[in-house]
XYZ file of N, CA and C in Angstrom:
360
model
N 29.463 135.888 46.959
C 28.134 135.540 46.465
C 28.207 135.254 44.975
N 27.395 134.297 44.545
C 27.372 133.895 43.143
C 26.068 134.361 42.512
N 26.166 134.936 41.350
C 24.986 135.326 40.577
C 24.824 134.349 39.415
N 23.590 133.977 39.181
C 23.286 132.998 38.148
C 22.258 133.566 37.181
N 22.497 133.365 35.900
C 21.564 133.823 34.881
C 21.270 132.669 33.939
N 19.997 132.289 33.902
C 19.574 131.209 33.019
C 19.078 131.761 31.688
N 19.186 130.950 30.669
C 18.659 131.325 29.357
C 18.362 130.059 28.568
N 17.657 130.234 27.473
C 17.411 129.114 26.578
C 16.019 128.546 26.627
N 15.194 129.018 27.546
C 13.835 128.508 27.610
C 12.986 129.038 26.470
N 11.770 128.556 26.416
C 10.852 129.008 25.383
C 9.762 127.989 25.164
N 9.123 128.132 24.033
C 8.028 127.239 23.670
C 8.564 126.155 22.741
N 8.273 124.909 23.066
C 8.741 123.791 22.257
C 7.606 122.769 22.139
N 7.559 122.096 21.041
C 6.520 121.081 20.836
C 6.885 119.787 21.547
N 5.878 119.062 21.931
C 6.096 117.758 22.540
C 6.951 116.891 21.618
N 7.895 116.199 22.225
C 8.828 115.391 21.469
C 10.078 116.124 21.056
N 10.066 117.422 21.227
C 11.211 118.231 20.841
C 12.268 118.291 21.925
N 13.254 119.142 21.695
C 14.351 119.276 22.631
C 14.661 120.745 22.870
N 15.351 120.995 23.942
C 15.753 122.356 24.290
C 17.043 122.282 25.076
N 17.835 123.326 24.961
C 19.100 123.419 25.691
C 19.065 124.670 26.541
N 19.178 124.475 27.832
C 19.226 125.598 28.764
C 20.668 125.890 29.144
N 20.928 127.157 29.364
C 22.256 127.597 29.770
C 22.161 128.341 31.083
N 23.222 128.245 31.856
C 23.318 128.991 33.107
C 24.723 129.547 33.215
N 24.798 130.849 33.320
C 26.089 131.521 33.461
C 26.248 131.996 34.890
N 27.371 131.659 35.486
C 27.656 132.062 36.855
C 28.687 133.187 36.864
N 28.515 134.097 37.797
C 29.470 135.189 37.969
C 29.603 135.497 39.458
N 30.587 136.300 39.788
C 30.827 136.609 41.189
C 31.844 135.645 41.773
N 31.597 135.202 42.989
C 32.535 134.331 43.702
C 32.346 132.882 43.254
N 32.868 132.572 42.078
C 32.675 131.241 41.519
C 33.803 130.279 41.838
N 34.880 130.772 42.399
C 36.057 129.922 42.589
C 35.805 128.784 43.570
N 34.872 128.955 44.490
C 34.626 127.924 45.493
C 33.375 127.094 45.214
N 32.804 127.283 44.029
C 31.602 126.527 43.710
C 31.969 125.083 43.420
N 31.318 124.175 44.105
C 31.613 122.749 43.960
C 30.742 122.104 42.894
N 29.486 122.456 42.901
C 28.554 121.833 41.975
C 27.520 122.845 41.519
N 26.962 122.580 40.366
C 25.845 123.364 39.856
C 24.751 122.412 39.411
N 23.552 122.895 39.461
C 22.453 121.999 39.128
C 21.258 122.731 38.575
N 20.292 121.922 38.186
C 19.037 122.434 37.645
C 17.864 121.852 38.432
N 16.932 122.717 38.714
C 15.680 122.337 39.341
C 14.549 122.918 38.490
N 13.352 122.442 38.735
C 12.224 123.010 38.015
C 11.015 123.092 38.938
N 10.132 124.006 38.591
C 8.905 124.163 39.364
C 7.756 124.461 38.424
N 6.804 123.577 38.438
C 5.591 123.751 37.647
C 4.536 124.452 38.495
N 3.577 125.095 37.870
C 2.526 125.788 38.631
C 1.824 124.854 39.605
N 1.743 125.293 40.849
C 1.050 124.514 41.861
C 1.812 123.326 42.397
N 3.067 123.186 41.978
C 3.870 122.050 42.432
C 5.128 122.532 43.140
N 5.725 121.635 43.893
C 6.960 121.962 44.585
C 8.146 121.937 43.614
N 9.184 122.635 44.014
C 10.402 122.617 43.208
C 10.964 121.204 43.179
N 11.429 120.799 42.013
C 11.845 119.423 41.778
C 13.264 119.392 41.229
N 14.049 118.478 41.734
C 15.422 118.326 41.278
C 15.453 117.696 39.888
N 16.289 118.262 39.015
C 16.421 117.728 37.660
C 17.789 117.073 37.465
N 18.848 117.832 37.707
C 20.184 117.293 37.485
C 21.210 118.182 38.159
N 22.379 117.603 38.446
C 23.479 118.352 39.030
C 24.788 117.781 38.524
N 25.808 118.622 38.570
C 27.104 118.192 38.072
C 28.211 118.710 38.972
N 29.157 117.850 39.251
C 30.370 118.214 39.970
C 31.268 118.954 38.986
N 31.580 120.200 39.271
C 32.316 121.016 38.313
C 33.740 120.529 38.100
N 34.286 119.868 39.078
C 35.663 119.387 38.956
C 35.732 118.091 38.157
N 34.968 117.108 38.580
C 35.054 115.782 37.960
C 34.123 115.607 36.768
N 33.071 116.421 36.719
C 32.071 116.233 35.668
C 31.059 115.155 35.996
N 31.162 114.584 37.169
C 30.204 113.553 37.578
C 28.820 114.167 37.733
N 27.825 113.481 37.205
C 26.471 114.021 37.190
C 25.514 113.160 37.997
N 24.487 113.806 38.481
C 23.405 113.140 39.197
C 22.101 113.605 38.563
N 21.157 112.701 38.386
C 19.892 113.058 37.754
C 18.708 112.701 38.649
N 17.710 113.545 38.578
C 16.465 113.250 39.256
C 15.619 112.304 38.422
N 14.612 111.744 39.050
C 13.778 110.752 38.377
C 13.009 111.334 37.193
N 12.628 112.597 37.293
C 11.718 113.166 36.298
C 12.327 113.240 34.908
N 13.614 113.541 34.814
C 14.225 113.740 33.504
C 15.326 112.738 33.209
N 15.479 111.736 34.060
C 16.556 110.771 33.840
C 16.328 110.054 32.521
N 17.377 109.991 31.725
C 17.282 109.350 30.422
C 16.829 110.289 29.313
N 16.332 111.447 29.696
C 15.887 112.425 28.698
C 16.640 113.745 28.810
N 17.631 113.777 29.677
C 18.372 115.022 29.852
C 19.847 114.727 30.052
N 20.651 115.725 29.714
C 22.089 115.641 29.910
C 22.573 116.975 30.452
N 23.281 116.918 31.557
C 23.868 118.135 32.110
C 25.350 118.149 31.774
N 25.851 119.319 31.444
C 27.268 119.452 31.117
C 27.770 120.787 31.636
N 29.088 120.946 31.633
C 29.624 122.213 32.121
C 30.791 122.658 31.261
N 31.034 123.944 31.315
C 32.188 124.567 30.665
C 32.824 125.446 31.732
N 33.826 124.920 32.383
C 34.430 125.651 33.505
C 35.099 126.944 33.058
N 35.583 126.970 31.856
C 36.233 128.191 31.364
C 35.231 129.337 31.259
N 33.981 128.995 31.022
C 32.925 130.005 30.891
C 32.073 130.117 32.146
N 32.409 129.339 33.169
C 31.579 129.303 34.385
C 30.118 129.045 34.020
N 29.918 128.064 33.202
C 28.574 127.796 32.696
C 28.228 126.323 32.795
N 26.953 126.074 32.985
C 26.427 124.726 32.900
C 25.264 124.732 31.927
N 25.017 123.571 31.373
C 23.981 123.444 30.370
C 23.104 122.243 30.701
N 21.871 122.334 30.273
C 20.951 121.220 30.425
C 20.279 120.990 29.086
N 20.592 119.872 28.493
C 19.952 119.499 27.241
C 18.849 118.505 27.551
N 17.655 118.830 27.135
C 16.498 117.978 27.387
C 15.882 117.562 26.060
N 15.511 116.313 25.963
C 14.880 115.838 24.736
C 13.626 115.041 25.063
N 12.932 114.648 24.014
C 11.666 113.916 24.180
C 10.760 114.608 25.180
N 10.644 115.914 25.024
C 9.892 116.704 25.992
C 8.405 116.392 25.945
N 7.803 116.489 27.120
C 6.378 116.227 27.284
C 5.712 117.483 27.862
N 4.415 117.627 27.678
C 3.740 118.771 28.297
C 3.964 118.845 29.809
N 4.125 117.705 30.464
C 4.376 117.707 31.911
C 5.743 118.295 32.273
N 6.579 118.486 31.294
C 7.886 119.113 31.553
C 7.786 120.633 31.588
N 6.621 121.156 31.314
C 6.411 122.596 31.389
C 6.645 123.086 32.807
N 7.556 124.041 32.943
C 7.932 124.540 34.268
C 8.894 125.703 34.102
N 9.144 126.359 35.219
C 10.261 127.292 35.279
C 11.478 126.491 35.734
N 12.530 126.601 34.984
C 13.752 125.857 35.279
C 14.766 126.805 35.917
N 15.264 126.378 37.068
C 16.185 127.196 37.847
C 17.562 126.552 37.913
N 18.548 127.393 37.836
C 19.924 126.985 38.035
C 20.304 127.299 39.479
N 21.194 126.492 40.050
C 21.615 126.735 41.427
C 23.027 126.216 41.623
N 23.664 126.693 42.667
C 24.982 126.198 43.039
C 24.849 125.397 44.325
N 25.710 124.385 44.473
C 25.629 123.523 45.625
C 26.984 123.150 46.189
N 26.946 122.745 47.438
C 28.170 122.299 48.106
C 28.476 120.833 47.783
N 27.474 120.121 47.316
C 27.641 118.763 46.794
C 26.636 118.619 45.665
N 26.514 117.467 45.079
C 25.498 117.254 44.047
C 24.197 116.720 44.632
N 24.123 116.589 45.955
C 22.855 116.170 46.562
C 21.846 117.303 46.448
N 20.630 117.005 46.051
C 19.626 118.065 45.865
C 19.425 118.953 47.080
N 19.599 118.395 48.280
C 19.377 119.178 49.496
C 20.484 120.186 49.776
N 21.567 120.117 49.020
C 22.727 120.973 49.295
C 22.848 122.137 48.330
N 21.716 122.538 47.735
C 21.759 123.625 46.760
C 21.130 124.902 47.285
N 21.672 126.017 46.825
C 21.132 127.325 47.153
C 21.582 128.306 46.093
N 21.494 129.569 46.335
C 21.895 130.613 45.387
C 21.244 130.412 44.032
N 19.958 130.511 44.030
C 19.156 130.250 42.829
C 19.218 131.413 41.842
N 19.076 131.061 40.562
C 18.895 132.074 39.541
C 17.435 132.475 39.468
N 17.105 133.328 38.496
C 15.737 133.811 38.343
C 14.841 132.827 37.607
N 15.449 131.893 36.923
C 14.666 130.884 36.230
C 14.397 131.226 34.777
N 14.144 130.211 34.011
C 13.763 130.375 32.611
C 12.585 129.449 32.326
N 11.588 129.996 31.668
C 10.361 129.246 31.425
C 10.525 128.309 30.232
N 10.124 127.071 30.429
C 10.034 126.106 29.334
C 8.579 125.670 29.238
N 7.996 125.862 28.090
C 6.614 125.463 27.860
C 6.575 124.449 26.736
N 6.017 123.289 27.025
C 5.939 122.218 26.043
C 4.490 122.089 25.592
N 4.266 122.295 24.328
C 2.907 122.219 23.791
C 2.634 120.824 23.243
N 1.397 120.412 23.383
C 1.013 119.070 22.903
C 0.610 119.094 21.444
């Protein structure tokens, strides 16, 4: 089993940027991909980005494409999500997850999430 801990959320002004971190522990040797999802109040969980830990190939969801970059540090079992040009609509709890592929439907083992609040 893999444990995930997210960090880096907080309050940011519209137009600003934030960097989220996710640290994985436990049975990480077989993890193929890691990704980020988000969930705003009253909305369904939404795919943000995912990365193949071996190749570094990334996949992005429509909501943050062009405004986010996912990266990984395999030595630290960590992935990062850098988001810029933030909008109030980006306010959500951001979750890290592990996946068997980078397809959004192939993710599970969610972290507890980190809140990002974008003020106008």
